[in-house]
Amino acid sequence: MARLLIEGGTLLGLTAPGDIRPSTDLYAQDGRIRAVGPEAARLAAEEPGPVRDRVERLDARGKWVLPGFVQAHLHLCQTLLRNGPENLELLPWLRGHVWPGEAAHDPATMSVSARLGIAECLSAGVTAILDMGTVRHSDALFEAAAASGVRYVGGNVLMDDPRTTPAALRASAQEGLAETERLCAKWHGAENGRLAVAVSPRFAVSCTDALLRAAAELARDRGLVVHTHASENRGECALVKERTGLGNLAYLDAVGLLGPRTCIAHAVHTDEKDFRLLAERRAAVAHCPSSNLKLASGVCPVPELKRAGVRVALGSDGAACNNVLDPFREMRLAGLLPGVRHRPGPLSAFDVLRMATSEGAAALGLPGPEGFAAGARADLVVLDPDVGWSLPDDWSAEPYGAIVYSMGRESVTATVVDGVVRYRREDPSVGGVKPAPPEIREAVRNLRTRMRES
Ligand SMILES: [Zn+2]
């Protein structure tokens, strides 16, 4: 199994603000963190000869190492549907662009769509994805995830209601759930546990009551993650109310779908009752700010959800409604959006960074110690603070704002999943120029020192 020694990085553990260890080695073994600090290099050196020769090394001197970004809501099947029609709301956009596009896939186009989306994610520091597939060709998604090395939780989408779904993209409840069970037998727990199957009813509007209840039962019986959309758009909420007499989340609860392994994408149109319900059921929300703005859905009340005790993660949604898969852009928006309605500061940069990393991992149902504790999953991103014009100076006090508001995918120099380097950029310069050479850093330091002293 894999061995990885990350040398000399500044470790940002994200368990609490200030959990920072400068110039520290990290040793990962069989996908888990074995040791940090002086013991890491010693363990690597003490491995028996043939193993020692195969230890992968990553020079992280001058760089920041932190838990990898998690996309808690994605549609890899939509990567090739990027840059479609603009200025549509959810339901006409689904009917006119996304559903015909998903129905037109064959295994070959699905494979390209998945591989392209995963590459985009890995190169932006994403280590894990909660993906909503489509009705057919799900094996192509799992095959792409298996080959790429990314951590992947996904499954076939369930849509069976003839009143609301097109014939070309519909499967009966029996057919859809049988497909989820088939995927489970083939992929759940594969690749050393890196792949997992989620029960994925698309949204209440696309599913019959019988399907939703059976899906909840399957998820409960098998201990699977439930991944669905809810309360994204006013028209969607009105449809659910008209058909069930209940609010969207109250209805999902009534059919048994809300629980500690449930991740709800969006939750934009929610109120105090919904916050309390989500908190009581310990269900997570995947906040997708770019998608919500692009489809004019509204703004998820993240500070209120968090205050009620709801776990909130981040997602890019599909490339068809974003149109990029980039955790930095979602972090930036997530941090800025509460400013529309609140005084400054309802979400700190540290809060946002946790939403993009450890809160996301929990939403994907990934248990285990956090940060750099021994036994924590070695899913990591390495950032170069000298790239991207972020100019961090006294970062030892506040590196989080630099990551959330200044850095971007160009700052990512390596992405590690399960203790294996799955993306590595040898030359992290932009067009051959590294924007923060030593003289710039020194000037920043001098200027800020004078500001503090004045
Ligand atoms: Zn979505």
mmCIF file with all atom_site columns, C-alpha atoms and ligand atoms in Angstrom, residues 73 75 229 265-266 317-318, ligand 1:
data_model
loop_
_atom_site.group_PDB
_atom_site.id
_atom_site.type_symbol
_atom_site.label_atom_id
_atom_site.label_alt_id
_atom_site.label_comp_id
_atom_site.label_asym_id
_atom_site.label_entity_id
_atom_site.label_seq_id
_atom_site.pdbx_PDB_ins_code
_atom_site.Cartn_x
_atom_site.Cartn_y
_atom_site.Cartn_z
_atom_site.occupancy
_atom_site.B_iso_or_equiv
_atom_site.pdbx_formal_charge
_atom_site.auth_seq_id
_atom_site.auth_comp_id
_atom_site.auth_asym_id
_atom_site.auth_atom_id
_atom_site.pdbx_PDB_model_num
ATOM   1 C  CA . HIS A 1 73  ? -23.040 18.560 -4.418  1.00 0.00 ? 73  HIS A CA 1
ATOM   2 C  CA . HIS A 1 75  ? -23.335 16.556 -11.293 1.00 0.00 ? 75  HIS A CA 1
ATOM   3 C  CA . HIS A 1 229 ? -32.250 18.478 -3.936  1.00 0.00 ? 229 HIS A CA 1
ATOM   4 C  CA . ALA A 1 265 ? -28.603 20.365 -1.858  1.00 0.00 ? 265 ALA A CA 1
ATOM   5 C  CA . HIS A 1 266 ? -29.666 24.041 -1.695  1.00 0.00 ? 266 HIS A CA 1
ATOM   6 C  CA . ASP A 1 317 ? -23.593 21.870 -8.417  1.00 0.00 ? 317 ASP A CA 1
ATOM   7 C  CA . GLY A 1 318 ? -23.297 21.016 -12.128 1.00 0.00 ? 318 GLY A CA 1
HETATM 8 ZN ZN . ZN  B 2 .   ? -27.893 19.873 -8.372  1.00 0.00 ? 1   ZN  B ZN 1
#
